[in-house]
GROMACS .gro file of C-alpha atoms in nm:
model
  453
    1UNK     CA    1   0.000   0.000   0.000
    2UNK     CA    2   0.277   0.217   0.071
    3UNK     CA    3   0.403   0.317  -0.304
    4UNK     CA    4   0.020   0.501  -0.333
    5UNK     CA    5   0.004   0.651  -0.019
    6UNK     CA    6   0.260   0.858  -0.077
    7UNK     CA    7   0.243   0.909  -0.463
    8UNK     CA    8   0.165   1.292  -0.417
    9UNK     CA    9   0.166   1.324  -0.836
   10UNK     CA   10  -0.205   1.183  -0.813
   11UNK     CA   11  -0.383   1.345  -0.587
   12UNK     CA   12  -0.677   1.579  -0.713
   13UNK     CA   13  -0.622   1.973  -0.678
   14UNK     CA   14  -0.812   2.113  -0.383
   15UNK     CA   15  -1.208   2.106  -0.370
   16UNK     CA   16  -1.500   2.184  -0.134
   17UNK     CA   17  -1.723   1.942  -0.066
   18UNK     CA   18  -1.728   1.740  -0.338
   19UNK     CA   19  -1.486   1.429  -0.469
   20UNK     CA   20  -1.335   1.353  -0.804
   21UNK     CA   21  -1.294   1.004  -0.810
   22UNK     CA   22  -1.131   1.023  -1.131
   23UNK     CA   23  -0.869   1.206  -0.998
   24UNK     CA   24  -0.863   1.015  -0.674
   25UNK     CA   25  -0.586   0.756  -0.634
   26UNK     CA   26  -0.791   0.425  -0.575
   27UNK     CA   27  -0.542   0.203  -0.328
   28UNK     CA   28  -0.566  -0.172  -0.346
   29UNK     CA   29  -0.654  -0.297  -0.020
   30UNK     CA   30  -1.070  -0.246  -0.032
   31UNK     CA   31  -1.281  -0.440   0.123
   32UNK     CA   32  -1.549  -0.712  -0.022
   33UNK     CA   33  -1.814  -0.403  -0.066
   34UNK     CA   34  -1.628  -0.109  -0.058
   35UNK     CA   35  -1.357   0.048  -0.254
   36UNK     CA   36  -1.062   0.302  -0.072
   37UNK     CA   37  -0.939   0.611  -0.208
   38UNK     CA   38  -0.693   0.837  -0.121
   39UNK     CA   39  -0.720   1.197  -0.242
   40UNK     CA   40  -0.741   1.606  -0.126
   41UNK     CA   41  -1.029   1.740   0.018
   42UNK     CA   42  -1.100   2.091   0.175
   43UNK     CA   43  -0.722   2.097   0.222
   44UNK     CA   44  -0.655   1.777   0.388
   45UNK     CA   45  -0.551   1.451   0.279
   46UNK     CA   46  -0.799   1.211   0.367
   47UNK     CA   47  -0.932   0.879   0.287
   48UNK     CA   48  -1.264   0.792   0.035
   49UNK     CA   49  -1.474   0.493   0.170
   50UNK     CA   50  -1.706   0.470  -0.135
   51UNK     CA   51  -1.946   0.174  -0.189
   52UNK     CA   52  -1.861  -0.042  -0.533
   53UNK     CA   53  -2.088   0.008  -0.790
   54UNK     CA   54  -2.324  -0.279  -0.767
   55UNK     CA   55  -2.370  -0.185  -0.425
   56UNK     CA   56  -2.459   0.167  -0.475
   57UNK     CA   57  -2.856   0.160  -0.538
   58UNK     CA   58  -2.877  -0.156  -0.244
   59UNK     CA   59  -3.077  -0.026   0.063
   60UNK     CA   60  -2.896  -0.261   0.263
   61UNK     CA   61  -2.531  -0.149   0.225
   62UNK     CA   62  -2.657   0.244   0.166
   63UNK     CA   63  -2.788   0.155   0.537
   64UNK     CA   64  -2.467  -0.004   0.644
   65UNK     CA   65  -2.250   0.290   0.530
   66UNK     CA   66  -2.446   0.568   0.692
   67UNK     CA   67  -2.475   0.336   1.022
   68UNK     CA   68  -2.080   0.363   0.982
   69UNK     CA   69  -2.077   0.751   0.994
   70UNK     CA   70  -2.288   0.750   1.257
   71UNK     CA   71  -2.121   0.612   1.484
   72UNK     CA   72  -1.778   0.715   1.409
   73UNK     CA   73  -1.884   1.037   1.390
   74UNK     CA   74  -1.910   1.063   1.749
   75UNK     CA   75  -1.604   0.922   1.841
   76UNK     CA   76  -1.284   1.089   1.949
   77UNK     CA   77  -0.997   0.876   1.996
   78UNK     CA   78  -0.633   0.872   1.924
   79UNK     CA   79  -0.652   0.503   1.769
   80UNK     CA   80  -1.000   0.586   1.613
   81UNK     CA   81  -0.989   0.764   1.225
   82UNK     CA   82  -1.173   1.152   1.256
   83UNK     CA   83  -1.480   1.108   1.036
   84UNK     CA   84  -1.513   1.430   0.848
   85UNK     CA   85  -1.847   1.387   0.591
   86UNK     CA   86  -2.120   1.138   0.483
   87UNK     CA   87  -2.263   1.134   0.082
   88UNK     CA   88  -2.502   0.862  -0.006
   89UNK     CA   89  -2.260   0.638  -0.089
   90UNK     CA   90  -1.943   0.756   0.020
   91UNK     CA   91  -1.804   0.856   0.372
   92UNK     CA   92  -1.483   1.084   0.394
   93UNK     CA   93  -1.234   1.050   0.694
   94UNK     CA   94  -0.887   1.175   0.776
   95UNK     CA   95  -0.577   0.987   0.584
   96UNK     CA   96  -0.387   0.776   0.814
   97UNK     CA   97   0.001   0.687   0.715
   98UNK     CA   98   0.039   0.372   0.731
   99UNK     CA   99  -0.011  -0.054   0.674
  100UNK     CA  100  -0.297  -0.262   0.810
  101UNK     CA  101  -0.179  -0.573   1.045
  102UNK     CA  102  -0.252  -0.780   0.828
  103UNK     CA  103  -0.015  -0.665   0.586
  104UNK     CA  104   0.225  -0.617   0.817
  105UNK     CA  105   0.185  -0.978   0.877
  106UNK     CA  106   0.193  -1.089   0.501
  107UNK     CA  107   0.557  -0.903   0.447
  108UNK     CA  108   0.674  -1.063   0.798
  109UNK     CA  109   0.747  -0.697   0.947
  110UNK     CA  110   1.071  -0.712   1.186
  111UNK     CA  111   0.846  -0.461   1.426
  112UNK     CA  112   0.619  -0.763   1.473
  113UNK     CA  113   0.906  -0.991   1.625
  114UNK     CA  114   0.941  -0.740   1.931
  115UNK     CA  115   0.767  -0.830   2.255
  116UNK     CA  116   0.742  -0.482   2.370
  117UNK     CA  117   0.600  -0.352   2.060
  118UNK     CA  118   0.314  -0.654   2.064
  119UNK     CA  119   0.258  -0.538   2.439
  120UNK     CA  120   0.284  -0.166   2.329
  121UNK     CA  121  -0.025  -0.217   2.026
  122UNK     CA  122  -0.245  -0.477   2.216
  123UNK     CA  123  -0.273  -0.170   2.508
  124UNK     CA  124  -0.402   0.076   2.283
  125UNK     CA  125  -0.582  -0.181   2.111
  126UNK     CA  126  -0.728  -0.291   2.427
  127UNK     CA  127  -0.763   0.044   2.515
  128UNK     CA  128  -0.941   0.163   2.263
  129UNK     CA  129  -1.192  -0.085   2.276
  130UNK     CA  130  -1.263  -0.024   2.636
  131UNK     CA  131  -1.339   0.330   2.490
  132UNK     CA  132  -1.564   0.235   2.286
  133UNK     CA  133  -1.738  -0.015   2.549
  134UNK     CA  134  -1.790   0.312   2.749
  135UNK     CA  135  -2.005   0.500   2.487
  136UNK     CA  136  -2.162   0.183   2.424
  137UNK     CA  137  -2.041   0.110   2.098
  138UNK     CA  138  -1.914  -0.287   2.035
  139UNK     CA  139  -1.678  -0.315   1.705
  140UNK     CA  140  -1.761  -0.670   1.640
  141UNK     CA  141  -1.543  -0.706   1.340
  142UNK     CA  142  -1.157  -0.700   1.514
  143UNK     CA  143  -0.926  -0.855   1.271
  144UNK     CA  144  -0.566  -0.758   1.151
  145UNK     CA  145  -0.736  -0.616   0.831
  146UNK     CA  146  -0.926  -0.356   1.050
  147UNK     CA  147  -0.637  -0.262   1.256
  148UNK     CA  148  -0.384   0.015   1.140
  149UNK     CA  149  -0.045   0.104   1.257
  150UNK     CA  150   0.125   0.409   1.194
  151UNK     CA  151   0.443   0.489   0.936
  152UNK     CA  152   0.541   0.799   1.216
  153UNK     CA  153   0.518   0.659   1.541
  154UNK     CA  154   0.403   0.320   1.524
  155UNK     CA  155   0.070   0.329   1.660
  156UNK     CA  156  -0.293   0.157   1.653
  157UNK     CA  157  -0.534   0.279   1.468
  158UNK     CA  158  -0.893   0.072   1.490
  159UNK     CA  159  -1.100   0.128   1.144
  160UNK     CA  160  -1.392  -0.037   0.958
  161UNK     CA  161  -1.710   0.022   1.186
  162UNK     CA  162  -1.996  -0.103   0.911
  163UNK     CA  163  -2.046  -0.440   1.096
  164UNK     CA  164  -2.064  -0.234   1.462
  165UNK     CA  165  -2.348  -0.257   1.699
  166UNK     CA  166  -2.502  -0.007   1.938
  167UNK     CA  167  -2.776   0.037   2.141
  168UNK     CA  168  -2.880   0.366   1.998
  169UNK     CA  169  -2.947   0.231   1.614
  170UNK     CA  170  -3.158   0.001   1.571
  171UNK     CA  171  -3.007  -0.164   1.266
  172UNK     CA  172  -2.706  -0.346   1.360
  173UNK     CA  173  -2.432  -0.627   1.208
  174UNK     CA  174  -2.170  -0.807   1.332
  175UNK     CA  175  -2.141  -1.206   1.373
  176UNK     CA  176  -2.102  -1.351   1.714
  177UNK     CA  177  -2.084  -1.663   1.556
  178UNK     CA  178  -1.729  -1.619   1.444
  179UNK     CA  179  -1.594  -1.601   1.769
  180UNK     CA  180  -1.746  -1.879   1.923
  181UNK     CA  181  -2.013  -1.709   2.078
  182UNK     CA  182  -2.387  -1.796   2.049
  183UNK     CA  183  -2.590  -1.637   1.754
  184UNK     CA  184  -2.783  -1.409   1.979
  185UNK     CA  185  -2.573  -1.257   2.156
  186UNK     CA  186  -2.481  -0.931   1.920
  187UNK     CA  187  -2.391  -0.649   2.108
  188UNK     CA  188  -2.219  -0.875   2.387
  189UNK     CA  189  -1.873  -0.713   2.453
  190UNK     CA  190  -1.654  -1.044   2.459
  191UNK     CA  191  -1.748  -1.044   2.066
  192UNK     CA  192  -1.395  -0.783   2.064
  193UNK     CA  193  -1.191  -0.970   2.304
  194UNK     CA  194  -1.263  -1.291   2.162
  195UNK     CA  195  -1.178  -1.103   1.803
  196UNK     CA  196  -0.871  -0.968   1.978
  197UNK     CA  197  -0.747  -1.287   2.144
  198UNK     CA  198  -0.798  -1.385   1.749
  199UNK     CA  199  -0.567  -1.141   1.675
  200UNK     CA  200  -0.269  -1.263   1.875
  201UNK     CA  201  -0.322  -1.648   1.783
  202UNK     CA  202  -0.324  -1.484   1.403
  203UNK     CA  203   0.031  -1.336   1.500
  204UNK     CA  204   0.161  -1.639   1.683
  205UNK     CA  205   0.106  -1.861   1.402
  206UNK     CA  206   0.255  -1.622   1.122
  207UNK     CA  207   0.529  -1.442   1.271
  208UNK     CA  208   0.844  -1.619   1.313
  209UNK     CA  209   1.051  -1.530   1.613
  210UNK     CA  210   0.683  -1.397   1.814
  211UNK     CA  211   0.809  -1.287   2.164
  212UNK     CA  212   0.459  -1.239   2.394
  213UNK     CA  213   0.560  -1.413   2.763
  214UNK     CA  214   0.217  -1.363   2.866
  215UNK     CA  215   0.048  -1.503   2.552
  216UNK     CA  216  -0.160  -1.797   2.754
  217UNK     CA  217  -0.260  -1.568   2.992
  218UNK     CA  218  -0.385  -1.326   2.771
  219UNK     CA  219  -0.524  -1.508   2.481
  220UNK     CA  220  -0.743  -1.728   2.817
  221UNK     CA  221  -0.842  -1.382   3.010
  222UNK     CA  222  -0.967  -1.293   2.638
  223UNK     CA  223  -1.167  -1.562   2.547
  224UNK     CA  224  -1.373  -1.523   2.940
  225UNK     CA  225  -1.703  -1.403   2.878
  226UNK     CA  226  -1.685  -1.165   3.215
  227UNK     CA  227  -1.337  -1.049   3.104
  228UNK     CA  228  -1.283  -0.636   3.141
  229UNK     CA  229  -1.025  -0.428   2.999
  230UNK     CA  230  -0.902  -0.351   3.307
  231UNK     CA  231  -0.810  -0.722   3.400
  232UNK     CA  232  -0.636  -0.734   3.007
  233UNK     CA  233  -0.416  -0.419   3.114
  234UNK     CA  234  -0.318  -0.578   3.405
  235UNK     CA  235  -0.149  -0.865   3.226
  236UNK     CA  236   0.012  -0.668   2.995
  237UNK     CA  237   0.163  -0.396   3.261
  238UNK     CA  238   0.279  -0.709   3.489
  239UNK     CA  239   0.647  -0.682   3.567
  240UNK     CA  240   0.775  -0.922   3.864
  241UNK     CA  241   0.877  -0.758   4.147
  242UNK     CA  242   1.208  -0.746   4.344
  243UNK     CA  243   1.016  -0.993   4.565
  244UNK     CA  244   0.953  -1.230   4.302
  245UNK     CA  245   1.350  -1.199   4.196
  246UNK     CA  246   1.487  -1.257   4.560
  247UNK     CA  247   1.243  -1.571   4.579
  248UNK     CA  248   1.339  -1.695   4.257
  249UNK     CA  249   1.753  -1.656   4.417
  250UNK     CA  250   1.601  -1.846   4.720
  251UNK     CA  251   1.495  -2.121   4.507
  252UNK     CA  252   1.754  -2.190   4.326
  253UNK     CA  253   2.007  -2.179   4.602
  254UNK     CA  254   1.728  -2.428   4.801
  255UNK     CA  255   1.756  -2.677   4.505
  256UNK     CA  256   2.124  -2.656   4.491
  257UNK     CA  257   2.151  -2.752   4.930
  258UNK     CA  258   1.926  -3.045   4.782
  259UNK     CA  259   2.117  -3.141   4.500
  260UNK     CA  260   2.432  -3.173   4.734
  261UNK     CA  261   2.242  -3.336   5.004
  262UNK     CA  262   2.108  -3.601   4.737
  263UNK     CA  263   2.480  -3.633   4.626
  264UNK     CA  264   2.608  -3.750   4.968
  265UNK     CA  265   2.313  -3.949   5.049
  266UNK     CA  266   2.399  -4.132   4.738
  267UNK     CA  267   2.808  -4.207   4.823
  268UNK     CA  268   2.663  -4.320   5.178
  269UNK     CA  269   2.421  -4.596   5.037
  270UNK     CA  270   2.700  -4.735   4.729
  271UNK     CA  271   2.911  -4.759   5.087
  272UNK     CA  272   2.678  -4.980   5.241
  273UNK     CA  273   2.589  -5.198   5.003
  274UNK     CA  274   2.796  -5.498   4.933
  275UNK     CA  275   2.892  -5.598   4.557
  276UNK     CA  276   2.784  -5.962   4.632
  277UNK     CA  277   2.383  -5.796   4.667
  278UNK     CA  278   2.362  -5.656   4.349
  279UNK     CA  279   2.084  -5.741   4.181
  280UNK     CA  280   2.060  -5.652   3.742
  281UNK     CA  281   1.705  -5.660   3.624
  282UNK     CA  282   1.548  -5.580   3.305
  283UNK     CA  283   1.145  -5.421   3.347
  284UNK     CA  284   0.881  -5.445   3.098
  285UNK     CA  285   0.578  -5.240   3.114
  286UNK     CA  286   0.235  -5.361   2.964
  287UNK     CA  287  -0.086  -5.449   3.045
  288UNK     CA  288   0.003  -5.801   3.137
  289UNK     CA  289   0.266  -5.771   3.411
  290UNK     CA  290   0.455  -6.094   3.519
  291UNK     CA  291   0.434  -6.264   3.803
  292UNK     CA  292   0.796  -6.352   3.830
  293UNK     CA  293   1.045  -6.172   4.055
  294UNK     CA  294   1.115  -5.798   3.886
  295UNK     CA  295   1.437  -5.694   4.008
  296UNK     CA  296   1.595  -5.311   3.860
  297UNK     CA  297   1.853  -5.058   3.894
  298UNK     CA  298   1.753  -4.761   3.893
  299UNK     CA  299   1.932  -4.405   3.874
  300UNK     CA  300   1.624  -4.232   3.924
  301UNK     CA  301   1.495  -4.038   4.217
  302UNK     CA  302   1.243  -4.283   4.402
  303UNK     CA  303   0.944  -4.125   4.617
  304UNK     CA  304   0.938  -4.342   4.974
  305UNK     CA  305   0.702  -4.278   5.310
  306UNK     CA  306   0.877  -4.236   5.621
  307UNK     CA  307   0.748  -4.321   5.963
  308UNK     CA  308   0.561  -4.030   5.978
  309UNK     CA  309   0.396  -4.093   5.672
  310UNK     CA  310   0.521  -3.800   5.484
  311UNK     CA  311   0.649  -3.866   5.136
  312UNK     CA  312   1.039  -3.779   5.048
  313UNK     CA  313   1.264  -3.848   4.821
  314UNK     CA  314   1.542  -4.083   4.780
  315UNK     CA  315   1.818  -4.168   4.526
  316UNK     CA  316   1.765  -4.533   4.423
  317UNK     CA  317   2.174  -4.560   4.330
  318UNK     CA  318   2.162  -4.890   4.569
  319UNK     CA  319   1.973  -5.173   4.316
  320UNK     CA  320   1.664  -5.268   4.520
  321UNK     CA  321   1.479  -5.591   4.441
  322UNK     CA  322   1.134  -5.602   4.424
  323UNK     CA  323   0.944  -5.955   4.507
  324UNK     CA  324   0.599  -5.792   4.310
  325UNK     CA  325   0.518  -5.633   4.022
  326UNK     CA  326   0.242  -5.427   4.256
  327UNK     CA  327   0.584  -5.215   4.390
  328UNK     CA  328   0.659  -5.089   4.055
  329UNK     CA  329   0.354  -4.998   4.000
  330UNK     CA  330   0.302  -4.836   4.332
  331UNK     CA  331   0.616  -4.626   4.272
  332UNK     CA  332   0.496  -4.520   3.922
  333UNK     CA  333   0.142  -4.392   4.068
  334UNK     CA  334   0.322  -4.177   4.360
  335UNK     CA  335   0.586  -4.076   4.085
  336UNK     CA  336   0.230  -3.987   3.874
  337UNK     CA  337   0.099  -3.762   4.176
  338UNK     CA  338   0.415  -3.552   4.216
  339UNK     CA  339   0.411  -3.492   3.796
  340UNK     CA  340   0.057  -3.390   3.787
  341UNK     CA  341   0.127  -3.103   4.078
  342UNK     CA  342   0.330  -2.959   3.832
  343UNK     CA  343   0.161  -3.001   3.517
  344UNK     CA  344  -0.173  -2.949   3.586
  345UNK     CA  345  -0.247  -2.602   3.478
  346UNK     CA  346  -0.128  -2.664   3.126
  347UNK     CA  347  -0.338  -2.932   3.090
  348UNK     CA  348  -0.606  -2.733   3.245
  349UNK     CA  349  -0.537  -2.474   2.972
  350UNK     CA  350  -0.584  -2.762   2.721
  351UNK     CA  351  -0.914  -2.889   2.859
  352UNK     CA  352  -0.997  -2.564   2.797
  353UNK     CA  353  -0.906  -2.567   2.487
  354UNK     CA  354  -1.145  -2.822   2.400
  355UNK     CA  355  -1.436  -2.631   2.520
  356UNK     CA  356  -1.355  -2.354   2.322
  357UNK     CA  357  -1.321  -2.593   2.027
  358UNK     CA  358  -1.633  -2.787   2.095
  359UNK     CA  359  -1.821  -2.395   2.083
  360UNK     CA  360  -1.677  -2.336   1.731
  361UNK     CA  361  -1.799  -2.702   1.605
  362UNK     CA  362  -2.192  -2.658   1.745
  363UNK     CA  363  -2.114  -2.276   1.540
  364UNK     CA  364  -2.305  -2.336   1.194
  365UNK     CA  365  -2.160  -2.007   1.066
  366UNK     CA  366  -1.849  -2.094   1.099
  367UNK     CA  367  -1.645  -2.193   0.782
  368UNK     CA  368  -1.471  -2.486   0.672
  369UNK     CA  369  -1.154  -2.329   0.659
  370UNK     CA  370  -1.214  -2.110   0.998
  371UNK     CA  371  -1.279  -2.445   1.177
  372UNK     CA  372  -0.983  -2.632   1.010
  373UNK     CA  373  -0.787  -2.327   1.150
  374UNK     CA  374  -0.930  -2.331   1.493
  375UNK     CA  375  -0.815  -2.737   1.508
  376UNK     CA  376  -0.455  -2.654   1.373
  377UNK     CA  377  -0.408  -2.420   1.685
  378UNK     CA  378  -0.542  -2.644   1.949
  379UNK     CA  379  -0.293  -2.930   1.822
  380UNK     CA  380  -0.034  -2.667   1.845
  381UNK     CA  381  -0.111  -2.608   2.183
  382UNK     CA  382  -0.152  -2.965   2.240
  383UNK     CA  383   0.223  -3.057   2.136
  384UNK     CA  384   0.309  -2.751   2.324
  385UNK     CA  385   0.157  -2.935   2.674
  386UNK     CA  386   0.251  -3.307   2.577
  387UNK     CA  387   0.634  -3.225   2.513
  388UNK     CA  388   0.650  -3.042   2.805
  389UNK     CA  389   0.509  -3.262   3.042
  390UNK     CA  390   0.748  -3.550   2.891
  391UNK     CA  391   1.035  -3.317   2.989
  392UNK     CA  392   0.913  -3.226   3.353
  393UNK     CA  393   0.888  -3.588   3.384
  394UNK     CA  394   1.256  -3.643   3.289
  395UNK     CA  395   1.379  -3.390   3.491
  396UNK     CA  396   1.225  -3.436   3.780
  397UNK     CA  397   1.299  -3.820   3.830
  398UNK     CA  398   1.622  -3.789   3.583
  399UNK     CA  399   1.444  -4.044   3.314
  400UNK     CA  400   1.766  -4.056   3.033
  401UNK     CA  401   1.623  -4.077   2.723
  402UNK     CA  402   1.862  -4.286   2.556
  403UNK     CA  403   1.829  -4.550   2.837
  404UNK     CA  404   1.566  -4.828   2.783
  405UNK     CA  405   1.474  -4.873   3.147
  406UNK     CA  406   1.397  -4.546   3.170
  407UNK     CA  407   1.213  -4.551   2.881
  408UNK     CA  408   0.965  -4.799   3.018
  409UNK     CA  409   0.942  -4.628   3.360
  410UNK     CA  410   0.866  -4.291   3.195
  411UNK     CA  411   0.546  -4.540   3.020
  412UNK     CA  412   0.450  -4.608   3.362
  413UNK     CA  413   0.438  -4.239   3.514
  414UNK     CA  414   0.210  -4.080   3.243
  415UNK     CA  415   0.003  -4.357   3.232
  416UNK     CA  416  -0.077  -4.313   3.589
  417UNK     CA  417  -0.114  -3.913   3.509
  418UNK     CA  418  -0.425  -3.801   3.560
  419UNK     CA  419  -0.393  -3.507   3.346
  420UNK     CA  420  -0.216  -3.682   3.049
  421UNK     CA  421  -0.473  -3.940   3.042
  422UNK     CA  422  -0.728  -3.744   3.115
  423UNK     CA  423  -0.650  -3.508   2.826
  424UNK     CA  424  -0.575  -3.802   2.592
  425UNK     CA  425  -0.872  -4.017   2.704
  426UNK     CA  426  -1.117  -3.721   2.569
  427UNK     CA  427  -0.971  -3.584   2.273
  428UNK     CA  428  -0.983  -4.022   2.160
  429UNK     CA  429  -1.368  -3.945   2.190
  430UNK     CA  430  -1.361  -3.611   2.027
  431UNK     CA  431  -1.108  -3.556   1.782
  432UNK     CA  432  -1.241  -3.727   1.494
  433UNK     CA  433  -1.604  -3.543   1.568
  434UNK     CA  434  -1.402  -3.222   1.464
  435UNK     CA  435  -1.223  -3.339   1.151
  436UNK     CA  436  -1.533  -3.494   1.030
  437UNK     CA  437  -1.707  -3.163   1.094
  438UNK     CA  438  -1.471  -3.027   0.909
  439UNK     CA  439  -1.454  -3.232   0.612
  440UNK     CA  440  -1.857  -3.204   0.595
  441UNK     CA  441  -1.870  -2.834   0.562
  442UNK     CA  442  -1.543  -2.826   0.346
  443UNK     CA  443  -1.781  -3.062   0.105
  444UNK     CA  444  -2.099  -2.823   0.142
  445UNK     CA  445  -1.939  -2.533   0.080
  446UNK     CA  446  -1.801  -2.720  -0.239
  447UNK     CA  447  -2.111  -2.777  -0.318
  448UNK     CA  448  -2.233  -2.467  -0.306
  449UNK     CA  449  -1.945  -2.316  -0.498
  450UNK     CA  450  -2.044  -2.571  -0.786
  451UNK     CA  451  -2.403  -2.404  -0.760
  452UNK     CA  452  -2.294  -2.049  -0.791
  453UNK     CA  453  -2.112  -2.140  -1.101
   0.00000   0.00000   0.00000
């Protein structure tokens, strides 16, 4: 867009009131209805929003445009364009210098790969929706081709208000549907944080290199249904404290002590144990356990009960020989309970997930390709959770990787997890309900393609 913006040769010589659209440089990016100008007017660069000509005698989108001036009219914002004059089927607002997001996006713009500039344009996009919330105005329609940033400065600017509901006209757009909301429920405010959350996973999943540390936070806060902007600013403006530093020092000098401790502990056992009581075993995990003696060495760190009942930690460097299959299993279940304390919330995040994904399916609006996309980003998320769960679970009971045994124990842990298998367990059941959802409207939209032509 940028070579026409500022091609100064075409603009049209200074007029009052009225528009030459033959003089008028026409810029590429319209929308599906509308065609964008950029031209002179009363002095002042501005923009044209003028309806395309087989829209220009429709009721409908004649409606749509002056519901646009209406409300933007009324508005003043510093990340909202000035709306300057209404015709019947053209609407003239001030020129902004600058790209939509979504080309931004499409040329991989280096500003994009900076986590303080992706904090700096979701505030005053976050902001300026809260604005808007106030005078009772809900955009519906947030997407990177509505949202505008700035050659000078670099900042938001929201456009595109035809699809925008408020209470004080009585004919209103917008398509709750599309961001997994029921039907109904136009005017509802989470219709532009579920469009914004939309935004980031749009951003995540184009931009190589996208820094945003609080991305699960945010993209979950948006996609609540009592979420305020208030709560949103909060995430973004979070900085840990000098607190949270000095506890993090604490920590990490706390699992050092234990690291050491675990290192003696471990010279003192190989010290008592005689050579002549070693015992080599090989363990196999399936559904059919032996009933023969099971005898292992393990390397790992193997949770015990004390006298008073409180469960610790031991290094299992002396080979211990089990006389039941039950132990292993009894050791994999307690190893299971100390994994799930620490992976929990993900997996929360990804039951959530589902929910959100099971909304979009029972959404008959909703396109083929929107719902393929929608899938695509809760497997991302999913590999995301599964990885790192496999990881905590190699740290924290120093499972090698390349060693069988391990291997086989590592089997036996996450099968006891309750949130691995619990997560697992129901996307078995549901999975294929979304792909053949898919593939059915993929083959009635085909369909109706083959109509059209």
């Amino acid at each position: 867009m940028s070579q026409f913006l500022n091609d100064d040769s075409q603009l049209s010589p200074d007029s009052r009131g009225e528009i030459d659209f033959d003089d008028a440089v026409r810029l590429p990016d319209g929308g599906s209805t509308c065609d964008i100008y950029r031209t002179k007017w009363q002095r002042r660069n501005v923009f044209v929003k003028r309806l395309k000509e087989q829209y220009r005698s429709n009721p409908l989108y004649l409606d749509a445009l002056d519901k646009e001036f209406d409300i933007g009219v009324n508005l003043k914002h510093p990340s909202l364009p000035e709306y300057r004059e209404f015709h019947r089927d053209f609407i003239v607002l001030d020129y902004i210098d600058g790209l939509t997001l979504a080309e931004m996006i499409k040329r991989q713009d280096p500003w994009l790969k900076s986590e303080k500039n992706i904090v700096k344009m979701l505030k005053e996009l976050v902001d300026v929706v809260g604005y808007l919330h106030r005078h009772n105005v809900v955009h519906c329609d947030i997407k990177p081709d509505n949202i505008m940033i700035t050659a000078n400065g670099r900042n938001l600017v929201l456009i595109d208000f035809d699809k925008s509901y408020t209470d004080s006209l009585g004919d209103t757009s917008g398509h709750p549907g599309k961001y997994g909301l029921p039907i109904d429920e136009k005017g509802c405010m989470a219709i532009d944080f579920h469009g914004i959350a939309m935004v980031v996973e749009k951003l995540k999943s184009n931009i190589p290199g996208f820094k945003f540390s609080a991305y699960r936070r945010f993209v979950n806060a948006c996609n609540k249904l009592d979420v305020s902007c208030e709560e949103l600013i909060a995430i973004l403006d979070y900085k840990p404290s000098k607190f949270h530093k000095k506890t993090k020092y604490i920590m990490i000098i706390t699992i050092i002590i234990m690291c050491v401790a675990i290192y003696f502990s471990y010279n003192m056992a190989i010290n008592r144990v005689s050579s002549e009581s070693v015992v080599y075993a090989d363990t196999i995990f399936t559904e059919h356990v032996s009933s023969e003696k099971i005898t292992q060495e393990s390397k790992s760190i193997i949770p015990s009960e004390n006298k008073d009942n409180t469960l610790k930690t031991e290094t299992s460097a002396v080979e211990i020989e089990y006389n039941s299959p039950d132990k292993l299993l009894e050791i994999a279940q307690k190893k299971a309970e100390i994994l799930d304390s620490v992976i929990a919330p993900q997996f929360n995040e990804l039951q959530a997930s589902l929910d959100y994904l099971q909304k979009l399916k029972n959404d008959t609006t909703l396109s083929g390709q929107e719902l393929l996309e929608a899938i695509r980003r809760q497997g991302d998320l999913e590999d995301d959770c599964l990885k790192e769960a496999i990881l905590r679970a190699r740290e924290m009971f120093n499972l090698d990787q390349d060693n069988e045994l391990h291997e086989r124990e590592l089997a036996r842990i996450l099968s006891f997890s309750k949130s691995y298998t619990g997560y697992k367990r129901r996307y078995a059941r549901e999975g294929r309900e979304y792909r053949l959802e898919y593939e059915r409207r993929l083959e009635k939209e085909g369909k109706r393609l083959e109509d059209l032509d």
